[in-house]
JSON list of C-alpha atoms in Angstrom, two decimals:
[
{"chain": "A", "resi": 1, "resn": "UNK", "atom": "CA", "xyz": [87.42, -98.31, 159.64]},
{"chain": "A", "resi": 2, "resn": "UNK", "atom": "CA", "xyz": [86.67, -101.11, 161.97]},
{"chain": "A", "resi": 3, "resn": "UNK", "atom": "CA", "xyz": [89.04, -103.35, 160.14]},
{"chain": "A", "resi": 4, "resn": "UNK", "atom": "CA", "xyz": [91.43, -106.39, 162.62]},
{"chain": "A", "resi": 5, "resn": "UNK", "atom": "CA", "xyz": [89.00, -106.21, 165.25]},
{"chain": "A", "resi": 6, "resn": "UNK", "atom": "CA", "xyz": [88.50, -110.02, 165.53]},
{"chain": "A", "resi": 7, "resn": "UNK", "atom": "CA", "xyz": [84.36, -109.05, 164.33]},
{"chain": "A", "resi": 8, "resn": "UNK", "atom": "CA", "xyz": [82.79, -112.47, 163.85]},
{"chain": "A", "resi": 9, "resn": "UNK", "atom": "CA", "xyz": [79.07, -110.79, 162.53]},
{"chain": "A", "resi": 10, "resn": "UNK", "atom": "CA", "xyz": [76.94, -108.10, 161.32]},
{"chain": "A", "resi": 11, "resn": "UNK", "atom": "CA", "xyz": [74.14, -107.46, 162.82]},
{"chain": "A", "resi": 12, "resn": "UNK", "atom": "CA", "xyz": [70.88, -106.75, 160.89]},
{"chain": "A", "resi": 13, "resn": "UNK", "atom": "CA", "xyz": [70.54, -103.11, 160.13]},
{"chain": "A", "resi": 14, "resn": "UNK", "atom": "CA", "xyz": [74.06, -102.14, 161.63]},
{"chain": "A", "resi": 15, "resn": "UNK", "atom": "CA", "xyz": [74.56, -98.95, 159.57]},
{"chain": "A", "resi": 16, "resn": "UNK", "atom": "CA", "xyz": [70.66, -98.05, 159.69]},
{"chain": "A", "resi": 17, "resn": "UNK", "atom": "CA", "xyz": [72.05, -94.38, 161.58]},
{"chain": "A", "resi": 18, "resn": "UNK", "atom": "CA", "xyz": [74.47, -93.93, 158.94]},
{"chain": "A", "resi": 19, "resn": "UNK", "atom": "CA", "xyz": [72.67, -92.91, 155.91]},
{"chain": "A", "resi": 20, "resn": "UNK", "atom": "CA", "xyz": [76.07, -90.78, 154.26]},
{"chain": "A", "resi": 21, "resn": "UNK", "atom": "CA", "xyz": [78.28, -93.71, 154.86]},
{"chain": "A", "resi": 22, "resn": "UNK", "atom": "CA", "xyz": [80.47, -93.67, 151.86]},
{"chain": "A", "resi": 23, "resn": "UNK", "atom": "CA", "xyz": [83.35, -96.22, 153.09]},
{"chain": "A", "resi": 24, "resn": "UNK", "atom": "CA", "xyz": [83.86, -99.35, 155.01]},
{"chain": "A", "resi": 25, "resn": "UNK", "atom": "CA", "xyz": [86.70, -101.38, 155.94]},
{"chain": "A", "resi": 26, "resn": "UNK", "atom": "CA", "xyz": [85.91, -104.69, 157.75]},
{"chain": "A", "resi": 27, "resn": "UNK", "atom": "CA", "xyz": [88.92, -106.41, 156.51]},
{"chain": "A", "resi": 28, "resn": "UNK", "atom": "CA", "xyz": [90.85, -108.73, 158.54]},
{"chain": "A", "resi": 29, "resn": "UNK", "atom": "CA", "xyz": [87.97, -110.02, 160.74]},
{"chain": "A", "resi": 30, "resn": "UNK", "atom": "CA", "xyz": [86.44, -112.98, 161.41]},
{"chain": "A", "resi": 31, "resn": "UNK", "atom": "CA", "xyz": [83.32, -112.60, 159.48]},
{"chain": "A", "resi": 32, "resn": "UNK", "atom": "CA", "xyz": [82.35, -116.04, 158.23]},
{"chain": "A", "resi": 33, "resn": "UNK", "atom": "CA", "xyz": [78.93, -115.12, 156.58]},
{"chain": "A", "resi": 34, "resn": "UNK", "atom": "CA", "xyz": [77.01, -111.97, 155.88]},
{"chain": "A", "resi": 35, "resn": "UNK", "atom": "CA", "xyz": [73.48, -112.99, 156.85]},
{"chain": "A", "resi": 36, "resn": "UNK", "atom": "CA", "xyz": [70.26, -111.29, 155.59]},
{"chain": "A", "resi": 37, "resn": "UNK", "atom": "CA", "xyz": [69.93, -107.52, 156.63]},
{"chain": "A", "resi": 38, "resn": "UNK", "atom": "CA", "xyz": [73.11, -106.94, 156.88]},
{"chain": "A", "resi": 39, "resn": "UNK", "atom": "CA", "xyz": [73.20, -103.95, 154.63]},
{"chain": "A", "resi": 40, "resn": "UNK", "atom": "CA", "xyz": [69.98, -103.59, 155.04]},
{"chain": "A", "resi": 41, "resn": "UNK", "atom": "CA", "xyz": [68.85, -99.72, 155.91]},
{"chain": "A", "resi": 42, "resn": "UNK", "atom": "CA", "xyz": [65.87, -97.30, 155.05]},
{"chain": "A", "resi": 43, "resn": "UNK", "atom": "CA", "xyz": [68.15, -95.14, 153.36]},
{"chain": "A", "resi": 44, "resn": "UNK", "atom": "CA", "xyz": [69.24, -97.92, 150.77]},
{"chain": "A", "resi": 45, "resn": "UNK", "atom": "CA", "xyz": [73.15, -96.83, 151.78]},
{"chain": "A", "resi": 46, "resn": "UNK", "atom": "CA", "xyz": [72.86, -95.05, 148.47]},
{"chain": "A", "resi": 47, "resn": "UNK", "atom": "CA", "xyz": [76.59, -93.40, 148.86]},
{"chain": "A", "resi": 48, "resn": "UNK", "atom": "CA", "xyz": [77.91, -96.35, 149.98]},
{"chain": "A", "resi": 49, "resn": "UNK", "atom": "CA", "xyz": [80.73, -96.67, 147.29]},
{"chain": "A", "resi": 50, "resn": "UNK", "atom": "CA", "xyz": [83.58, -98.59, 148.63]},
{"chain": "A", "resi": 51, "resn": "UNK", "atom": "CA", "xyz": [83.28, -101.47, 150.89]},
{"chain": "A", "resi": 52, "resn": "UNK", "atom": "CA", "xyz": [86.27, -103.97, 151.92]},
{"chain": "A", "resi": 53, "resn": "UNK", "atom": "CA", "xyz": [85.67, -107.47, 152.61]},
{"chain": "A", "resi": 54, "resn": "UNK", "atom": "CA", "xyz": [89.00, -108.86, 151.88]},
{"chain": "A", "resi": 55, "resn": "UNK", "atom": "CA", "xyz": [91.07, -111.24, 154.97]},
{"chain": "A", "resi": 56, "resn": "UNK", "atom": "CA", "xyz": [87.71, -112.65, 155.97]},
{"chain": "A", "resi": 57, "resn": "UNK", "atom": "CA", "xyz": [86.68, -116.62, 155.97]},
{"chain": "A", "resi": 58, "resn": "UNK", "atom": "CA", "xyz": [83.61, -115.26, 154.34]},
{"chain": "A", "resi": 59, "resn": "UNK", "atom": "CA", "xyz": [81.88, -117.65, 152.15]},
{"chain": "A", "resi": 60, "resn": "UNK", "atom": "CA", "xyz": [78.10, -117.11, 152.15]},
{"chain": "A", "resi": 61, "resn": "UNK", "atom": "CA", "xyz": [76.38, -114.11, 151.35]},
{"chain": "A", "resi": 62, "resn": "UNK", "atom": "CA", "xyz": [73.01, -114.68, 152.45]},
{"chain": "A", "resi": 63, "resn": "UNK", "atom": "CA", "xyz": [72.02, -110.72, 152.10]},
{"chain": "A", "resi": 64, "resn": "UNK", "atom": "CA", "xyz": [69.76, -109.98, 149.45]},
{"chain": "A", "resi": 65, "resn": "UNK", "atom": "CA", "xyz": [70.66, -105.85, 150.35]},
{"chain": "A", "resi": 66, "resn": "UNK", "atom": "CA", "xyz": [74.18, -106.75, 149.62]},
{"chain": "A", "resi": 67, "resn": "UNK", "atom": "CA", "xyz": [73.46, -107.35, 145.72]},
{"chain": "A", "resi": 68, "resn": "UNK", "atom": "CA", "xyz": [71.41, -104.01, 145.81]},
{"chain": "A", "resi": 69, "resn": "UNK", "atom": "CA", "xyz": [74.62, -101.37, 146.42]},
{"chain": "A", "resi": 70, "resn": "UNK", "atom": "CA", "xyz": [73.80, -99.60, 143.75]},
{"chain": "A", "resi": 71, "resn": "UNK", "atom": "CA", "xyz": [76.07, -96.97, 144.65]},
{"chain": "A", "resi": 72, "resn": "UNK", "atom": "CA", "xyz": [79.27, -99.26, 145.23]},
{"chain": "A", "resi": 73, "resn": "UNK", "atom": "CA", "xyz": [82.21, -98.64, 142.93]},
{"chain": "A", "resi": 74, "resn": "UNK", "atom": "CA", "xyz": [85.16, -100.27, 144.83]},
{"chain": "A", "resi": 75, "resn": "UNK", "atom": "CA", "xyz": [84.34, -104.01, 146.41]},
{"chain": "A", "resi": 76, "resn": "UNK", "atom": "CA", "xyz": [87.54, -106.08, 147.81]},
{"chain": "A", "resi": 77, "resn": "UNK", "atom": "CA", "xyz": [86.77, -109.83, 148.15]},
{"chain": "A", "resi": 78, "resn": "UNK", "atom": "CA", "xyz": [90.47, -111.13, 148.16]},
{"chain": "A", "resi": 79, "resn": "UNK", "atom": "CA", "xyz": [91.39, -113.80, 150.76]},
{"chain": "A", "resi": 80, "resn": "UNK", "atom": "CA", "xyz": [87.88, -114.76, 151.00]},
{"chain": "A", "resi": 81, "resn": "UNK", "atom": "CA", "xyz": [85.95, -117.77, 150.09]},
{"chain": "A", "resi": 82, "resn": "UNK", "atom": "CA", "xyz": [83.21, -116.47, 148.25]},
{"chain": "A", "resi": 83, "resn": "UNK", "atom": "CA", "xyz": [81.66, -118.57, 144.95]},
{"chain": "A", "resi": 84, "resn": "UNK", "atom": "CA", "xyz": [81.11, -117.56, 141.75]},
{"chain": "A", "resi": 85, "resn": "UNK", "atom": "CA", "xyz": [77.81, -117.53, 142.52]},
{"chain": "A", "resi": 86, "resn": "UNK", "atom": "CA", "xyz": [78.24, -114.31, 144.59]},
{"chain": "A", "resi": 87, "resn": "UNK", "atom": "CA", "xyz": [80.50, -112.87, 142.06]},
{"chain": "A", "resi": 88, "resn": "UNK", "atom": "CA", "xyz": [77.56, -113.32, 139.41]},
{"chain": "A", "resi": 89, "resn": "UNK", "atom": "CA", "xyz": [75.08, -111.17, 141.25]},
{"chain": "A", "resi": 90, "resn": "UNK", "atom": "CA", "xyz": [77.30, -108.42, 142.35]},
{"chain": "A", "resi": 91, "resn": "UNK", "atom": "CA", "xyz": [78.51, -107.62, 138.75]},
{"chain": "A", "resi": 92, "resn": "UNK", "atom": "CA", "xyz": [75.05, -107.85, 137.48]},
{"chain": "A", "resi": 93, "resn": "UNK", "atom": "CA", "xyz": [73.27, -105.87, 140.00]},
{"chain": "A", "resi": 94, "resn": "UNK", "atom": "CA", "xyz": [76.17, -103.28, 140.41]},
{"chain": "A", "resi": 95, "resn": "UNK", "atom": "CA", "xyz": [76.12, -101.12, 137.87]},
{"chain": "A", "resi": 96, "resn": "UNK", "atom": "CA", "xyz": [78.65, -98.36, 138.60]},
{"chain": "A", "resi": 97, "resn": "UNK", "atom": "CA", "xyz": [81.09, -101.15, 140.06]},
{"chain": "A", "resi": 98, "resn": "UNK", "atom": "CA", "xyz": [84.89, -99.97, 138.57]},
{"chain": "A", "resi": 99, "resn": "UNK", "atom": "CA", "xyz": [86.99, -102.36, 140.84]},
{"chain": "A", "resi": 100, "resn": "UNK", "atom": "CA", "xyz": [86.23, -105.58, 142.16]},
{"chain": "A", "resi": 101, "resn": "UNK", "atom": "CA", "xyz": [89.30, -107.91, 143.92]},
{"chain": "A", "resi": 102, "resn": "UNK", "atom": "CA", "xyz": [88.59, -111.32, 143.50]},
{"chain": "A", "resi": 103, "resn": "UNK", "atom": "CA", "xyz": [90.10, -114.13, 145.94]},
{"chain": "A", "resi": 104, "resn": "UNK", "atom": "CA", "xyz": [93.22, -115.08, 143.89]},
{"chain": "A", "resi": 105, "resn": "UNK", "atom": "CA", "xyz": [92.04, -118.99, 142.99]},
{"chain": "A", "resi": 106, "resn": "UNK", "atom": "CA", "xyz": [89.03, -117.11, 141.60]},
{"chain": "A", "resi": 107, "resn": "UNK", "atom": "CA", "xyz": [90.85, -114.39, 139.84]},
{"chain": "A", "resi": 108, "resn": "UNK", "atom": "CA", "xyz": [93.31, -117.06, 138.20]},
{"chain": "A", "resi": 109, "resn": "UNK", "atom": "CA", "xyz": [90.36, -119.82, 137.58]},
{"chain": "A", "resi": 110, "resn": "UNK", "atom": "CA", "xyz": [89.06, -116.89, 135.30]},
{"chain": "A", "resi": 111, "resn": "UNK", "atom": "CA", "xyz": [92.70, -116.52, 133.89]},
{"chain": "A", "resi": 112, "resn": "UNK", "atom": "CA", "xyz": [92.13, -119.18, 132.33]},
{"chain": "A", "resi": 113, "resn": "UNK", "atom": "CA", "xyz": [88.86, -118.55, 130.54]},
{"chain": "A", "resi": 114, "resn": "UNK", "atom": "CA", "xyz": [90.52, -114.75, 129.89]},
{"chain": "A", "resi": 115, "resn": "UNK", "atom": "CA", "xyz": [89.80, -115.61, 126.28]},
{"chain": "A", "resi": 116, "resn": "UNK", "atom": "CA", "xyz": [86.25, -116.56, 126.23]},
{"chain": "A", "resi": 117, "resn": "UNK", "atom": "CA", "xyz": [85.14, -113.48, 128.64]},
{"chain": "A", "resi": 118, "resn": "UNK", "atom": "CA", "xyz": [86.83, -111.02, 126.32]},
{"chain": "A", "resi": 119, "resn": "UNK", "atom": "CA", "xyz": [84.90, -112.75, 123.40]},
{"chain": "A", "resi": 120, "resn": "UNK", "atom": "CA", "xyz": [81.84, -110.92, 124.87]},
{"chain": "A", "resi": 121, "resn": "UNK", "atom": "CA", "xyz": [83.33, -107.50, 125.98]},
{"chain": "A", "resi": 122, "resn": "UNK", "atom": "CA", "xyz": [86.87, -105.96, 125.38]},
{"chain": "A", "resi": 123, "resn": "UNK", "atom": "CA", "xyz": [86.74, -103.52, 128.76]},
{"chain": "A", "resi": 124, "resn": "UNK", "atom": "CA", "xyz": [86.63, -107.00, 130.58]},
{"chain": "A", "resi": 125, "resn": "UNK", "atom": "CA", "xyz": [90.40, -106.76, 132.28]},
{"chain": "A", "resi": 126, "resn": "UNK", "atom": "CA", "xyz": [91.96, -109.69, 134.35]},
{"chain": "A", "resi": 127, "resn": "UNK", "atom": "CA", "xyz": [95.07, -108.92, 135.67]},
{"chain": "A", "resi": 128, "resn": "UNK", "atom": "CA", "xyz": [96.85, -112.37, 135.19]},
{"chain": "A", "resi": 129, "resn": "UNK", "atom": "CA", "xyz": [100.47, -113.57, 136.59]},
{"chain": "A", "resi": 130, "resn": "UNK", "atom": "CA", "xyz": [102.17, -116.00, 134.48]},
{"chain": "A", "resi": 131, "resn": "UNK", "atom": "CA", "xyz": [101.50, -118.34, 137.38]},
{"chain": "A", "resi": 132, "resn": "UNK", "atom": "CA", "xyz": [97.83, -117.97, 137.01]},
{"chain": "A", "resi": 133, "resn": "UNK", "atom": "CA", "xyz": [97.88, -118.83, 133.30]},
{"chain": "A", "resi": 134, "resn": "UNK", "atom": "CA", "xyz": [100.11, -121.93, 133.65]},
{"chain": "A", "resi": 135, "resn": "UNK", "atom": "CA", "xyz": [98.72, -123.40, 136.99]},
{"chain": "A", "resi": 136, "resn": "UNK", "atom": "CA", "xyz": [95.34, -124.94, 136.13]},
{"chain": "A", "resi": 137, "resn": "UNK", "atom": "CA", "xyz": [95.17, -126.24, 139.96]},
{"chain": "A", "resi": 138, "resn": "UNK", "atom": "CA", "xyz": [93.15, -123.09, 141.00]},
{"chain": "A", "resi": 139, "resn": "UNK", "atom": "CA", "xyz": [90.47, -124.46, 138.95]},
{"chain": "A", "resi": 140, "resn": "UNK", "atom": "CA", "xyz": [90.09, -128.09, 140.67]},
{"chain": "A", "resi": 141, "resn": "UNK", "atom": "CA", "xyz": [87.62, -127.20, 143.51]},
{"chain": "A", "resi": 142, "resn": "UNK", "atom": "CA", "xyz": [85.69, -124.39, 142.12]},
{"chain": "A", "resi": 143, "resn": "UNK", "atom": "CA", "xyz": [82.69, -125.07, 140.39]},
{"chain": "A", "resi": 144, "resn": "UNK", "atom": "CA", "xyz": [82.96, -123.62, 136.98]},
{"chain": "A", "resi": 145, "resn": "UNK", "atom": "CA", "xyz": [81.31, -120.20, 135.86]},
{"chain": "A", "resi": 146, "resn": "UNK", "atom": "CA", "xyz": [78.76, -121.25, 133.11]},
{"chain": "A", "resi": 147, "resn": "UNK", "atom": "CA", "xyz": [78.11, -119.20, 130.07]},
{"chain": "A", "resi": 148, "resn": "UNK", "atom": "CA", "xyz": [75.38, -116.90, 131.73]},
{"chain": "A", "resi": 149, "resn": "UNK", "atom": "CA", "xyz": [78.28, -116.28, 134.48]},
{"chain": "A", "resi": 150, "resn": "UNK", "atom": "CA", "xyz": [80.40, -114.80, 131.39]},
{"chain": "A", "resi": 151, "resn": "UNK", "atom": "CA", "xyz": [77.94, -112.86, 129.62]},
{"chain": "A", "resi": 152, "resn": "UNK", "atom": "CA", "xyz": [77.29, -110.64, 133.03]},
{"chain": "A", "resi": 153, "resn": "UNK", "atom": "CA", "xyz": [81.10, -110.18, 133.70]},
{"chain": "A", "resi": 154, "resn": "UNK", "atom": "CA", "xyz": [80.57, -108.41, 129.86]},
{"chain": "A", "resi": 155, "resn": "UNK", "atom": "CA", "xyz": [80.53, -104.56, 132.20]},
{"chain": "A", "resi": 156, "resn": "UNK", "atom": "CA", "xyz": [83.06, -103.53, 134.43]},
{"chain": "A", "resi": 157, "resn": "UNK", "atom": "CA", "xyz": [84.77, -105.88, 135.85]},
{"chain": "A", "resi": 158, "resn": "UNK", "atom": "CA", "xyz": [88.68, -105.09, 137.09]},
{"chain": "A", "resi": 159, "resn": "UNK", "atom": "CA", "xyz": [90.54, -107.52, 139.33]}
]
C-alpha cells in the first residue's frame, strides 16, 4: 500500500522484483499519466488481481502492459480522468475483470445509455443514482462511446 504519498510517476519496470504481487494501492497520489513500462515485468504480474488507481489526475494510459493484466479482477478508476478510450481496452483485454469503478461523469454518461448496453448483455450492471439518470450534463465533455465501445462492455463489467 503506497497509497497518499504525493507519488507523481511510475517508473518503468517498478514491480520487476515482485513477481507474487497480488495487490496495489496507489490511490490518492499525484500520478498524472502511466507511461509505457509501467507494469511492465518478466513475470507478466500474472497474480496481480487488484490494483487501485482511484484519487489520481490520471488521464493517459500510455502502457501497453497495463491492458495485458490478465490476472486483474478488481480495477478502481474513480476520481480520475481517464477516457473511454482506456475503459474500452481494459474490458476487452481483461478477461477475469469482476469490478471496475469508473470516474462518476463516466459511470453516469453510461447511465444514460444503460439501455442500449444491456441490449447486448444482461450481466452488464451500472449502478445508477437518480441523479445520474436525470442529469445529462455528465455527458457534455466526454466524447461518446461508439457502438464497438458497447459491444466490449457485453462481459463483466460492474461499476
Amino acid at each position: 500500500d503506497v497509497s497518499c504519498n504525493k507519488i507523481q510517476s511510475v517508473d518503468r519496470r517498478t514491480f520487476e522484483s515482485l513477481p507474487f504481487l497480488q495487490f496495489i494501492n496507489l490511490s490518492c497520489n499525484l500520478i498524472a499519466e502511466l507511461r509505457f513500462g509501467t507494469f511492465q515485468a518478466w513475470h507478466g504480474m500474472q497474480f496481480l488481481h487488484t490494483l487501485n488507481l482511484s484519487h489520481n489526475p490520471l488521464t493517459p494510459v500510455e502502457d501497453s502492459y497495463f491492458f495485458k493484466l490478465r490476472a486483474l479482477k478488481y480495477l478502481d478508476m474513480g476520481k480520475t480522468h481517464v477516457m473511454f478510450k482506456t475503459v474500452e481496452s481494459i474490458v476487452m483485454m481483461s478477461p477475469k475483470l469482476e469490478k471496475l469503478i469508473l470516474p462518476s461523469r463516466m459511470a453516469c454518461c453510461l447511465c444514460q445509455f444503460k439501455n442500449n448496453i444491456n441490449i447486448f448483455c444482461n450481466t452488464v450492471k451500472l449502478h445508477c443514482d437518480s441523479e445520474c439518470l436525470t442529469n445529462t450534463t455528465y455527458c457534455g465533455e466526454l466524447p461518446l462511446p461508439d457502438d464497438k465501445f458497447y459491444y466490449c462492455f457485453n462481459c463483466q463489467f460492474f461499476n
